[in-house]
């Protein structure tokens, strides 16, 4: 909302500058689609007064540079006329705009005009003027205007023009900073074979946009099925890509490419999606993923054990595999310890007595997984033991875990911990503690009239209004 207000203010300022004689290119950058749309709206926001007006002009109005004969106008004046409130003025300005290529962005906007005569004349001019270089330059604006009710014409014309554009010019859109423009270009390239399967695979691996990654990976593998590409050129970029959904697409394609044996290397991938695809391909090839996982987890001190193999065993194994996971809680690698905890939790084998020591683990990832495993049994944990770990001398990840478990524990213990953290040097913990105090209500296991509750509530009285504080004390059985 704030951005739209700022854009509107910029559009009005741009319109006034044009009226004062500024050059069009100094007011709106050629490659700024939002700037052109804002200018179009800004011209109509300004209250123009005309030279024929006989009454004095108020100070808040601006002189309009629009004489009766628009042939007298240059580029800046025609830009204002193209955005004019009156449809006949806009239509006349379009007739005069041909010799000014700098006005093409406003012609694009007029192609979705609500007035049919204006719209049709603008479309005729754009159809004549939109060559491949202009299409590449105007693509972001055309796609932005294309979201409007009558904006489909420009998008369709853009696609037709870009299909004829030389690849060297078209390629500029594939690395454009505007994400919507890149998506449009890659979709066009995939549908009309403007890129080879190997180029599509590299784009899936390298582009930061999720939609483009998925689009290009799917298109590359489709072309691979059609047997017009070398499997290695397509598969290698996919299999080594950072995004998990791109890697998983490459792993799944190994079976169709006649290389299912390579899927075994991905059984221990860091992504669960990739591991699942690898298990599917291995099983289709007659392999046994569970046996592969068990073999690797059977040596608890193996320094080469990857975390993906540990959680993979829990994903496809059974409760008997807990015997292989428990020794891994002492593995020297942080990732393996954390995934061993996650695996025991997935198999419903989380033992609070066995996992409690891992709340003091130096690795935050291990402590996070341990916290998740202990949350269902938080009430069984000693409150005093948790309170010690919420103290200021311990590392932050341990204190956060302890406070989270105290939340699940409830009762006076969480109020005691929250009040103790109100002066904590960590801003996030302080804020969380204040919110916890404000939301605290005595549970069934809180002894009514407990004087400690009254002391704690008085210490954090600044967080409540006087009325709310009295209500909290009354609920706890204390005299307000």
mmCIF file with all atom_site columns, N, CA and C in Angstrom, residues 10 88 126 154 160 178 185 237 304 320 331 367 383 401 414 454 464:
data_model
loop_
_atom_site.group_PDB
_atom_site.id
_atom_site.type_symbol
_atom_site.label_atom_id
_atom_site.label_alt_id
_atom_site.label_comp_id
_atom_site.label_asym_id
_atom_site.label_entity_id
_atom_site.label_seq_id
_atom_site.pdbx_PDB_ins_code
_atom_site.Cartn_x
_atom_site.Cartn_y
_atom_site.Cartn_z
_atom_site.occupancy
_atom_site.B_iso_or_equiv
_atom_site.pdbx_formal_charge
_atom_site.auth_seq_id
_atom_site.auth_comp_id
_atom_site.auth_asym_id
_atom_site.auth_atom_id
_atom_site.pdbx_PDB_model_num
ATOM 1  N N  . UNK A 1 10  ? 5.127   10.011  -7.117  1.00 0.00 ? 10  UNK A N  1
ATOM 2  C CA . UNK A 1 10  ? 6.168   10.173  -8.129  1.00 0.00 ? 10  UNK A CA 1
ATOM 3  C C  . UNK A 1 10  ? 5.549   10.471  -9.492  1.00 0.00 ? 10  UNK A C  1
ATOM 4  N N  . UNK A 1 88  ? -10.664 11.750  -26.577 1.00 0.00 ? 88  UNK A N  1
ATOM 5  C CA . UNK A 1 88  ? -10.388 12.313  -27.905 1.00 0.00 ? 88  UNK A CA 1
ATOM 6  C C  . UNK A 1 88  ? -8.978  12.910  -27.960 1.00 0.00 ? 88  UNK A C  1
ATOM 7  N N  . UNK A 1 126 ? 1.293   0.075   -32.222 1.00 0.00 ? 126 UNK A N  1
ATOM 8  C CA . UNK A 1 126 ? 2.238   -0.830  -31.565 1.00 0.00 ? 126 UNK A CA 1
ATOM 9  C C  . UNK A 1 126 ? 2.583   -2.008  -32.472 1.00 0.00 ? 126 UNK A C  1
ATOM 10 N N  . UNK A 1 154 ? -1.162  -6.931  -25.842 1.00 0.00 ? 154 UNK A N  1
ATOM 11 C CA . UNK A 1 154 ? 0.261   -6.647  -25.791 1.00 0.00 ? 154 UNK A CA 1
ATOM 12 C C  . UNK A 1 154 ? 1.089   -7.884  -25.504 1.00 0.00 ? 154 UNK A C  1
ATOM 13 N N  . UNK A 1 160 ? 4.618   -13.162 -30.045 1.00 0.00 ? 160 UNK A N  1
ATOM 14 C CA . UNK A 1 160 ? 4.802   -13.345 -31.493 1.00 0.00 ? 160 UNK A CA 1
ATOM 15 C C  . UNK A 1 160 ? 6.099   -12.690 -31.961 1.00 0.00 ? 160 UNK A C  1
ATOM 16 N N  . UNK A 1 178 ? 14.051  -8.528  -13.814 1.00 0.00 ? 178 UNK A N  1
ATOM 17 C CA . UNK A 1 178 ? 12.641  -8.677  -13.463 1.00 0.00 ? 178 UNK A CA 1
ATOM 18 C C  . UNK A 1 178 ? 12.236  -10.145 -13.561 1.00 0.00 ? 178 UNK A C  1
ATOM 19 N N  . UNK A 1 185 ? 10.072  -15.278 -20.653 1.00 0.00 ? 185 UNK A N  1
ATOM 20 C CA . UNK A 1 185 ? 11.061  -15.636 -21.670 1.00 0.00 ? 185 UNK A CA 1
ATOM 21 C C  . UNK A 1 185 ? 11.378  -17.129 -21.636 1.00 0.00 ? 185 UNK A C  1
ATOM 22 N N  . UNK A 1 237 ? 23.808  -31.271 -15.005 1.00 0.00 ? 237 UNK A N  1
ATOM 23 C CA . UNK A 1 237 ? 23.422  -30.026 -14.313 1.00 0.00 ? 237 UNK A CA 1
ATOM 24 C C  . UNK A 1 237 ? 22.285  -30.230 -13.310 1.00 0.00 ? 237 UNK A C  1
ATOM 25 N N  . UNK A 1 304 ? 32.701  -41.144 7.940   1.00 0.00 ? 304 UNK A N  1
ATOM 26 C CA . UNK A 1 304 ? 32.150  -40.853 6.624   1.00 0.00 ? 304 UNK A CA 1
ATOM 27 C C  . UNK A 1 304 ? 30.639  -40.952 6.548   1.00 0.00 ? 304 UNK A C  1
ATOM 28 N N  . UNK A 1 320 ? 12.485  -51.513 14.885  1.00 0.00 ? 320 UNK A N  1
ATOM 29 C CA . UNK A 1 320 ? 13.669  -52.290 15.251  1.00 0.00 ? 320 UNK A CA 1
ATOM 30 C C  . UNK A 1 320 ? 14.961  -51.570 14.885  1.00 0.00 ? 320 UNK A C  1
ATOM 31 N N  . UNK A 1 331 ? 27.713  -39.788 18.036  1.00 0.00 ? 331 UNK A N  1
ATOM 32 C CA . UNK A 1 331 ? 28.592  -39.654 16.868  1.00 0.00 ? 331 UNK A CA 1
ATOM 33 C C  . UNK A 1 331 ? 29.314  -38.303 16.903  1.00 0.00 ? 331 UNK A C  1
ATOM 34 N N  . UNK A 1 367 ? 20.333  -29.570 19.394  1.00 0.00 ? 367 UNK A N  1
ATOM 35 C CA . UNK A 1 367 ? 19.444  -29.127 20.477  1.00 0.00 ? 367 UNK A CA 1
ATOM 36 C C  . UNK A 1 367 ? 18.036  -28.881 19.937  1.00 0.00 ? 367 UNK A C  1
ATOM 37 N N  . UNK A 1 383 ? 11.259  -29.301 36.347  1.00 0.00 ? 383 UNK A N  1
ATOM 38 C CA . UNK A 1 383 ? 11.179  -27.866 36.068  1.00 0.00 ? 383 UNK A CA 1
ATOM 39 C C  . UNK A 1 383 ? 12.452  -27.150 36.495  1.00 0.00 ? 383 UNK A C  1
ATOM 40 N N  . UNK A 1 401 ? 15.892  -23.411 23.924  1.00 0.00 ? 401 UNK A N  1
ATOM 41 C CA . UNK A 1 401 ? 15.287  -24.750 24.025  1.00 0.00 ? 401 UNK A CA 1
ATOM 42 C C  . UNK A 1 401 ? 14.650  -24.966 25.393  1.00 0.00 ? 401 UNK A C  1
ATOM 43 N N  . UNK A 1 414 ? 7.072   -21.757 34.115  1.00 0.00 ? 414 UNK A N  1
ATOM 44 C CA . UNK A 1 414 ? 7.234   -20.915 32.933  1.00 0.00 ? 414 UNK A CA 1
ATOM 45 C C  . UNK A 1 414 ? 7.126   -19.434 33.297  1.00 0.00 ? 414 UNK A C  1
ATOM 46 N N  . UNK A 1 454 ? 2.188   -14.218 43.248  1.00 0.00 ? 454 UNK A N  1
ATOM 47 C CA . UNK A 1 454 ? 1.959   -12.804 43.488  1.00 0.00 ? 454 UNK A CA 1
ATOM 48 C C  . UNK A 1 454 ? 3.234   -11.981 43.348  1.00 0.00 ? 454 UNK A C  1
ATOM 49 N N  . UNK A 1 464 ? 1.262   -5.002  32.439  1.00 0.00 ? 464 UNK A N  1
ATOM 50 C CA . UNK A 1 464 ? -0.201  -5.086  32.500  1.00 0.00 ? 464 UNK A CA 1
ATOM 51 C C  . UNK A 1 464 ? -0.793  -3.732  32.879  1.00 0.00 ? 464 UNK A C  1
#
